[in-house]
Coordinates of C-alpha atoms in Angstrom, one line a residue:
M332 CA 66.6 -82.0 227.8
E333 CA 70.2 -81.2 226.6
K334 CA 71.3 -79.7 229.9
Y335 CA 70.6 -82.9 231.8
T336 CA 73.6 -84.7 230.0
S337 CA 76.0 -82.9 232.4
Y338 CA 74.0 -83.8 235.6
G339 CA 75.4 -85.9 238.4
T340 CA 73.2 -87.9 240.8
Q341 CA 72.8 -84.9 243.2
D342 CA 72.0 -82.6 240.3
F343 CA 69.0 -84.8 239.4
L344 CA 67.8 -84.9 243.0
D345 CA 67.9 -81.1 243.1
D346 CA 66.0 -80.6 239.9
L347 CA 62.4 -80.0 240.5
D348 CA 61.2 -81.2 237.1
F349 CA 63.0 -84.5 237.6
V350 CA 61.5 -84.9 241.1
R351 CA 58.0 -84.1 239.7
F352 CA 58.5 -86.7 237.0
V353 CA 59.3 -89.4 239.5
K354 CA 56.6 -88.4 241.9
Q355 CA 53.9 -87.9 239.3
P356 CA 54.4 -90.5 236.5
E357 CA 51.1 -89.6 234.9
R358 CA 52.4 -86.2 233.8
D359 CA 52.7 -85.3 230.1
D360 CA 56.5 -85.0 230.3
V361 CA 57.1 -88.7 231.2
F362 CA 57.6 -89.6 227.5
N363 CA 60.4 -86.9 227.2
W364 CA 62.3 -88.3 230.2
K365 CA 62.0 -91.9 229.0
A366 CA 63.0 -91.0 225.5
W367 CA 66.0 -89.1 226.9
R368 CA 67.0 -92.1 229.0
A369 CA 66.5 -94.5 226.0
G370 CA 69.2 -92.5 224.2
N371 CA 71.7 -93.9 226.7
P372 CA 73.3 -90.6 227.7
K373 CA 76.9 -90.7 229.2
N374 CA 75.5 -89.9 232.7
A375 CA 72.8 -92.6 232.6
A376 CA 74.2 -94.2 235.8
S377 CA 73.6 -90.9 237.7
Y378 CA 70.1 -90.8 236.4
D379 CA 69.4 -94.4 237.4
D380 CA 70.8 -93.8 240.9
A381 CA 68.7 -90.7 241.4
L382 CA 65.6 -92.5 240.1
A383 CA 66.1 -95.5 242.4
Y384 CA 66.7 -93.2 245.3
L385 CA 63.5 -91.3 244.8
H386 CA 61.5 -94.5 244.2
A387 CA 62.8 -95.8 247.5
L388 CA 62.0 -92.6 249.3
Y389 CA 58.5 -92.2 247.9
G390 CA 57.7 -95.8 248.2
I391 CA 58.2 -95.9 252.0
T392 CA 54.9 -95.3 253.9
R393 CA 54.2 -95.4 257.5
I394 CA 52.1 -98.5 258.7
R395 CA 48.9 -97.4 260.4
P396 CA 46.8 -100.2 261.6
D397 CA 43.1 -99.6 260.9
Q398 CA 40.5 -99.4 263.8
E399 CA 38.9 -102.8 263.1
F400 CA 42.3 -104.4 263.4
A401 CA 43.0 -102.6 266.6
D402 CA 39.7 -103.5 268.1
E403 CA 40.1 -107.2 267.2
L404 CA 43.6 -107.2 268.6
F405 CA 42.5 -105.9 272.0
E406 CA 39.5 -108.2 272.1
D407 CA 41.9 -111.1 271.7
I408 CA 44.0 -109.8 274.5
E409 CA 41.0 -109.5 276.9
R410 CA 39.6 -113.0 276.1
G411 CA 42.9 -114.7 275.7
I412 CA 43.8 -117.8 277.7
A413 CA 46.5 -117.1 280.3
G414 CA 48.9 -119.5 278.7
N415 CA 48.5 -117.8 275.3
R416 CA 48.6 -114.2 276.6
K417 CA 52.4 -113.9 276.6
K418 CA 52.5 -115.0 272.9
R419 CA 49.9 -112.5 271.8
R420 CA 51.8 -109.7 273.6
G421 CA 54.9 -110.6 271.6
Q422 CA 52.9 -110.3 268.3
I423 CA 51.6 -106.9 269.3
V424 CA 55.1 -105.7 270.2
R425 CA 56.5 -106.9 266.8
L426 CA 53.6 -105.3 264.9
W427 CA 54.2 -101.9 266.4
A428 CA 57.9 -102.3 266.2
A429 CA 57.5 -102.9 262.4
A430 CA 55.3 -99.8 262.1
T431 CA 57.8 -97.7 264.1
G432 CA 60.7 -99.1 262.2
A433 CA 59.3 -98.2 258.8
A434 CA 58.6 -94.7 260.0
A435 CA 62.1 -94.4 261.4
V436 CA 63.7 -95.6 258.1
A437 CA 61.6 -93.1 256.2
I438 CA 62.7 -90.2 258.6
F439 CA 66.3 -91.3 258.5
I440 CA 66.4 -91.4 254.6
T441 CA 64.6 -88.0 254.4
L442 CA 66.9 -86.3 257.0
S443 CA 70.0 -87.8 255.3
W444 CA 69.0 -86.4 252.0
Y445 CA 68.0 -83.1 253.5
Y446 CA 71.4 -82.7 255.2
R447 CA 73.4 -83.8 252.1
S448 CA 71.5 -82.1 249.3
M449 CA 72.2 -78.7 247.9
I450 CA 70.1 -75.9 246.6
V451 CA 71.6 -74.7 243.3
I452 CA 70.7 -71.5 241.5
A453 CA 72.2 -71.0 238.1
T454 CA 71.9 -68.4 235.3
R455 CA 71.9 -68.9 231.6
S456 CA 73.5 -66.9 228.7
G457 CA 72.5 -63.3 229.0
E458 CA 70.7 -63.8 232.3
F459 CA 71.5 -61.9 235.6
Q460 CA 69.9 -62.8 238.9
T461 CA 70.0 -61.7 242.6
V462 CA 69.7 -64.4 245.3
L463 CA 68.9 -63.8 249.0
L464 CA 70.6 -66.4 251.2
P465 CA 68.9 -67.7 254.4
D466 CA 71.0 -65.4 256.5
S467 CA 69.9 -62.4 254.5
S468 CA 73.2 -62.1 252.7
T469 CA 72.8 -61.3 249.0
V470 CA 74.4 -62.7 245.9
Q471 CA 74.3 -61.2 242.4
L472 CA 75.0 -63.8 239.7
N473 CA 76.5 -62.8 236.4
A474 CA 75.4 -64.7 233.3
N475 CA 76.4 -68.4 233.0
S476 CA 77.2 -68.5 236.8
S477 CA 75.8 -70.5 239.8
I478 CA 75.7 -70.6 243.6
A479 CA 75.0 -73.6 245.7
Y480 CA 74.4 -74.0 249.5
R481 CA 73.2 -76.7 251.8
R482 CA 69.4 -77.2 252.0
A483 CA 69.8 -77.5 255.8
W484 CA 71.5 -74.1 256.1
N485 CA 69.5 -73.0 259.2
W486 CA 70.3 -76.3 261.0
L487 CA 74.1 -76.2 260.4
S488 CA 76.7 -74.4 262.5
K489 CA 78.5 -72.7 259.6
R490 CA 77.6 -70.6 256.5
E491 CA 79.1 -72.0 253.2
V492 CA 78.4 -71.3 249.6
F493 CA 80.0 -72.8 246.4
T494 CA 80.2 -70.7 243.3
T495 CA 81.0 -71.0 239.6
G496 CA 81.3 -68.1 237.0
E497 CA 81.2 -64.7 238.5
V498 CA 79.2 -63.5 241.6
L499 CA 79.1 -60.5 243.8
L500 CA 78.5 -61.3 247.5
E501 CA 77.4 -58.9 250.2
V502 CA 77.7 -60.9 253.4
K503 CA 75.6 -60.1 256.4
H504 CA 77.7 -59.3 259.5
L505 CA 76.8 -61.5 262.5
N506 CA 79.8 -61.1 264.8
K507 CA 79.8 -58.5 267.6
D508 CA 82.9 -59.5 269.4
T509 CA 86.0 -59.8 267.1
S510 CA 88.0 -61.4 269.9
A511 CA 85.6 -64.3 270.3
I512 CA 84.3 -65.4 266.9
R513 CA 81.8 -68.4 266.9
E514 CA 81.8 -71.0 264.1
D515 CA 78.3 -70.1 263.1
E516 CA 79.4 -66.5 262.6
R517 CA 81.9 -67.3 259.9
F518 CA 81.1 -67.2 256.2
T519 CA 83.1 -69.2 253.6
A520 CA 82.8 -68.9 249.8
Y521 CA 84.4 -71.7 247.7
T522 CA 85.2 -71.6 244.0
G523 CA 87.7 -73.9 242.4
D524 CA 90.7 -74.4 244.7
V525 CA 90.1 -71.1 246.5
A526 CA 88.2 -70.5 249.8
V527 CA 87.3 -67.0 250.8
E528 CA 86.7 -66.5 254.6
V529 CA 84.7 -63.5 255.8
L530 CA 82.7 -62.2 258.7
G531 CA 80.8 -59.4 257.0
T532 CA 81.9 -57.8 253.7
K533 CA 81.3 -57.2 250.0
F534 CA 83.4 -58.9 247.4
N535 CA 83.4 -60.1 243.8
L536 CA 84.4 -63.7 243.1
K537 CA 85.2 -64.6 239.5
N538 CA 86.1 -68.0 238.2
R539 CA 86.4 -68.1 234.4
D540 CA 88.6 -70.2 232.2
N541 CA 90.2 -71.8 235.3
K542 CA 91.4 -68.4 236.5
I543 CA 90.1 -67.1 239.8
T544 CA 90.0 -63.4 240.6
V545 CA 88.9 -62.0 243.9
T546 CA 88.0 -58.3 244.3
L547 CA 87.3 -56.8 247.7
L548 CA 85.0 -53.8 247.9
E549 CA 84.4 -53.5 251.6
G550 CA 85.5 -55.2 254.9
R551 CA 88.3 -57.7 255.1
I552 CA 88.7 -61.2 253.8
A553 CA 91.2 -64.1 253.9
L554 CA 92.0 -66.3 250.9
R555 CA 93.1 -69.9 251.1
N556 CA 94.3 -72.0 248.2
S557 CA 93.9 -75.8 248.8
K558 CA 96.7 -76.5 246.2
H559 CA 99.2 -74.4 248.3
L560 CA 98.6 -75.6 251.8
G561 CA 99.2 -73.0 254.5
E562 CA 99.2 -70.1 252.0
T563 CA 96.8 -67.4 253.2
K564 CA 96.3 -63.9 251.6
I565 CA 94.6 -61.1 253.6
L566 CA 92.8 -58.5 251.4
A567 CA 92.0 -54.9 252.2
P568 CA 89.3 -52.8 250.3
G569 CA 90.3 -52.2 246.8
D570 CA 92.6 -55.2 246.5
I571 CA 92.3 -57.4 243.4
V572 CA 94.1 -60.7 243.6
E573 CA 94.4 -63.6 241.2
A574 CA 94.8 -67.2 242.2
G575 CA 97.0 -69.2 239.9
I576 CA 99.2 -72.2 239.7
E577 CA 102.0 -70.5 241.5
G578 CA 99.8 -69.0 244.2
F579 CA 98.2 -65.6 244.8
R580 CA 99.2 -62.7 242.6
H581 CA 98.3 -59.1 243.4
L582 CA 96.8 -57.5 240.3
S583 CA 95.7 -54.1 241.6
T584 CA 95.0 -51.9 244.6
G585 CA 92.5 -49.1 244.6
K586 CA 88.8 -48.5 245.0
K587 CA 88.4 -47.3 241.4
A588 CA 89.8 -50.6 239.9
A589 CA 87.6 -52.5 242.3
Q590 CA 84.4 -50.6 241.3
Q591 CA 85.3 -51.2 237.6
A592 CA 85.5 -54.9 238.3
V593 CA 81.9 -55.1 239.4
G594 CA 80.5 -52.9 236.5
W595 CA 78.8 -56.1 235.2
T596 CA 76.2 -55.7 238.0
Q597 CA 75.0 -52.7 236.1
K598 CA 75.3 -54.6 232.8
T599 CA 78.3 -52.5 231.9
L600 CA 82.0 -53.2 231.2
I601 CA 84.0 -50.3 232.6
G602 CA 87.8 -49.8 232.4
E603 CA 91.0 -48.1 231.4
N604 CA 93.1 -50.0 228.9
L605 CA 90.5 -52.6 228.1
T606 CA 91.6 -54.8 225.3
V607 CA 89.7 -56.3 222.4
A608 CA 90.5 -59.6 224.0
D609 CA 88.7 -58.5 227.2
L610 CA 85.7 -57.7 225.2
T611 CA 85.6 -61.0 223.2
N612 CA 86.1 -62.9 226.5
E613 CA 83.2 -61.0 228.1
L614 CA 80.9 -61.8 225.2
R615 CA 81.8 -65.5 225.6
Y616 CA 81.2 -65.5 229.4
V617 CA 77.9 -63.6 229.3
Y618 CA 76.3 -64.8 226.0
G619 CA 78.2 -67.9 225.1
K620 CA 79.2 -66.5 221.7
E621 CA 82.6 -66.8 220.1
I622 CA 84.3 -64.0 218.1
I623 CA 86.9 -65.0 215.6
I624 CA 89.5 -62.4 214.6
N625 CA 91.9 -63.6 212.0
D626 CA 94.7 -61.2 213.0
P627 CA 95.6 -62.0 216.6
T628 CA 97.5 -58.8 217.1
L629 CA 94.2 -56.9 217.0
L630 CA 93.2 -58.6 220.3
N631 CA 95.7 -56.3 222.1
R632 CA 94.1 -53.1 220.8
K633 CA 93.0 -51.1 223.7
I634 CA 90.0 -48.8 224.5
D635 CA 89.0 -46.8 227.5
G636 CA 85.4 -46.2 228.5
R637 CA 82.1 -48.1 229.0
I638 CA 80.8 -51.0 226.9
S639 CA 77.1 -52.1 227.4
L640 CA 76.5 -55.7 228.4
G641 CA 72.8 -55.3 228.0
S642 CA 72.7 -57.2 224.7
Q643 CA 75.2 -59.3 222.7
E644 CA 74.7 -57.0 219.7
S645 CA 76.0 -54.0 221.7
I646 CA 79.3 -55.8 222.4
I647 CA 79.7 -57.1 218.9
Y648 CA 79.1 -53.8 217.3
S649 CA 81.4 -52.1 219.7
I650 CA 84.2 -54.5 218.8
A651 CA 83.5 -54.2 215.1
N652 CA 83.6 -50.4 215.4
I653 CA 87.0 -50.4 217.2
L654 CA 88.5 -52.7 214.6
Q655 CA 86.7 -51.1 211.6
A656 CA 85.5 -54.6 210.7
N657 CA 82.6 -56.2 208.9
I658 CA 80.5 -58.7 211.0
R659 CA 79.8 -62.2 209.6
M660 CA 77.7 -64.6 211.8
E661 CA 77.5 -68.3 211.5
K662 CA 75.4 -70.0 214.2
D663 CA 77.1 -69.2 217.6
T664 CA 80.3 -67.9 216.0
I665 CA 80.9 -64.3 214.9
Y666 CA 83.6 -63.5 212.4
L667 CA 85.0 -60.0 212.2
D668 CA 86.6 -59.4 208.8
P669 CA 88.7 -56.3 208.1
K670 CA 86.8 -54.0 205.7
E671 CA 89.7 -53.6 203.4
E672 CA 90.2 -57.4 203.2
K673 CA 86.5 -57.9 202.4
Q674 CA 86.5 -55.3 199.7
K675 CA 89.1 -57.2 197.7

């Protein structure tokens, strides 16, 4: 239940286990949810709001008068006295208005939730996943990353996704006339303060440690930074751009560098002049493990080649081999001790 401590109201509403718990209170996991709430987590208010919302939603039922009631109602009408007939008609109208009103409220709440809610797909440490969006665009998620999009995607006039971590997007091209682009043909990917606007293309979007890097492999995209109003950056294939406090900064140009940036999709870290710091960061991003190296100067040591991301052990042993260090592990932290220092 630990992951739920970071949930907001919308996160609870999008979580299938939480929805099943509210909808089916007789399930075996009810005790777990109640015990978790009894611990008074910091986001208890979000939990309570989501619980109240679902109780209200599932508690609304459409009024359906039974046949006996309907028969009696119309018999009264037929044998009613002329002076009382008007009054009885008013009762009928109010009854059916109440039934229709309850149904309308239920429909309104359901549609409101449907339009506002998001579908969120997230990966855990060491997990990679490919997602097919409703428009047939594809998204590859690196470990500890996520993508979210509106549940009502097919009803909306624009294609939008919201990402964290690192993702590779291959956007389906819908536009046929570049001189007349419709709103529903645009595709926008958001991460942090950056929006990436595309029509049809392939690009990598990385947001780690509050640093956003965009790599364009195919097509053409425009970057916008909400903290630098009016600033737009147009990328060509092979461009790698970083969005920072001072705006956009061009890091590299060339298809080789762009292909190396997406090596993670093959569970491989590829590069020239990779540093030990790059490797330790990748281990933290993908597997959530910290490596402690006592001598910070060693972090700048460089290596060319390929490092497998298929397992955390492969990264750890690669770094230890580069530094000629002994490995010491304590829970989620790995210490690399220089061999000569340990021999003393």
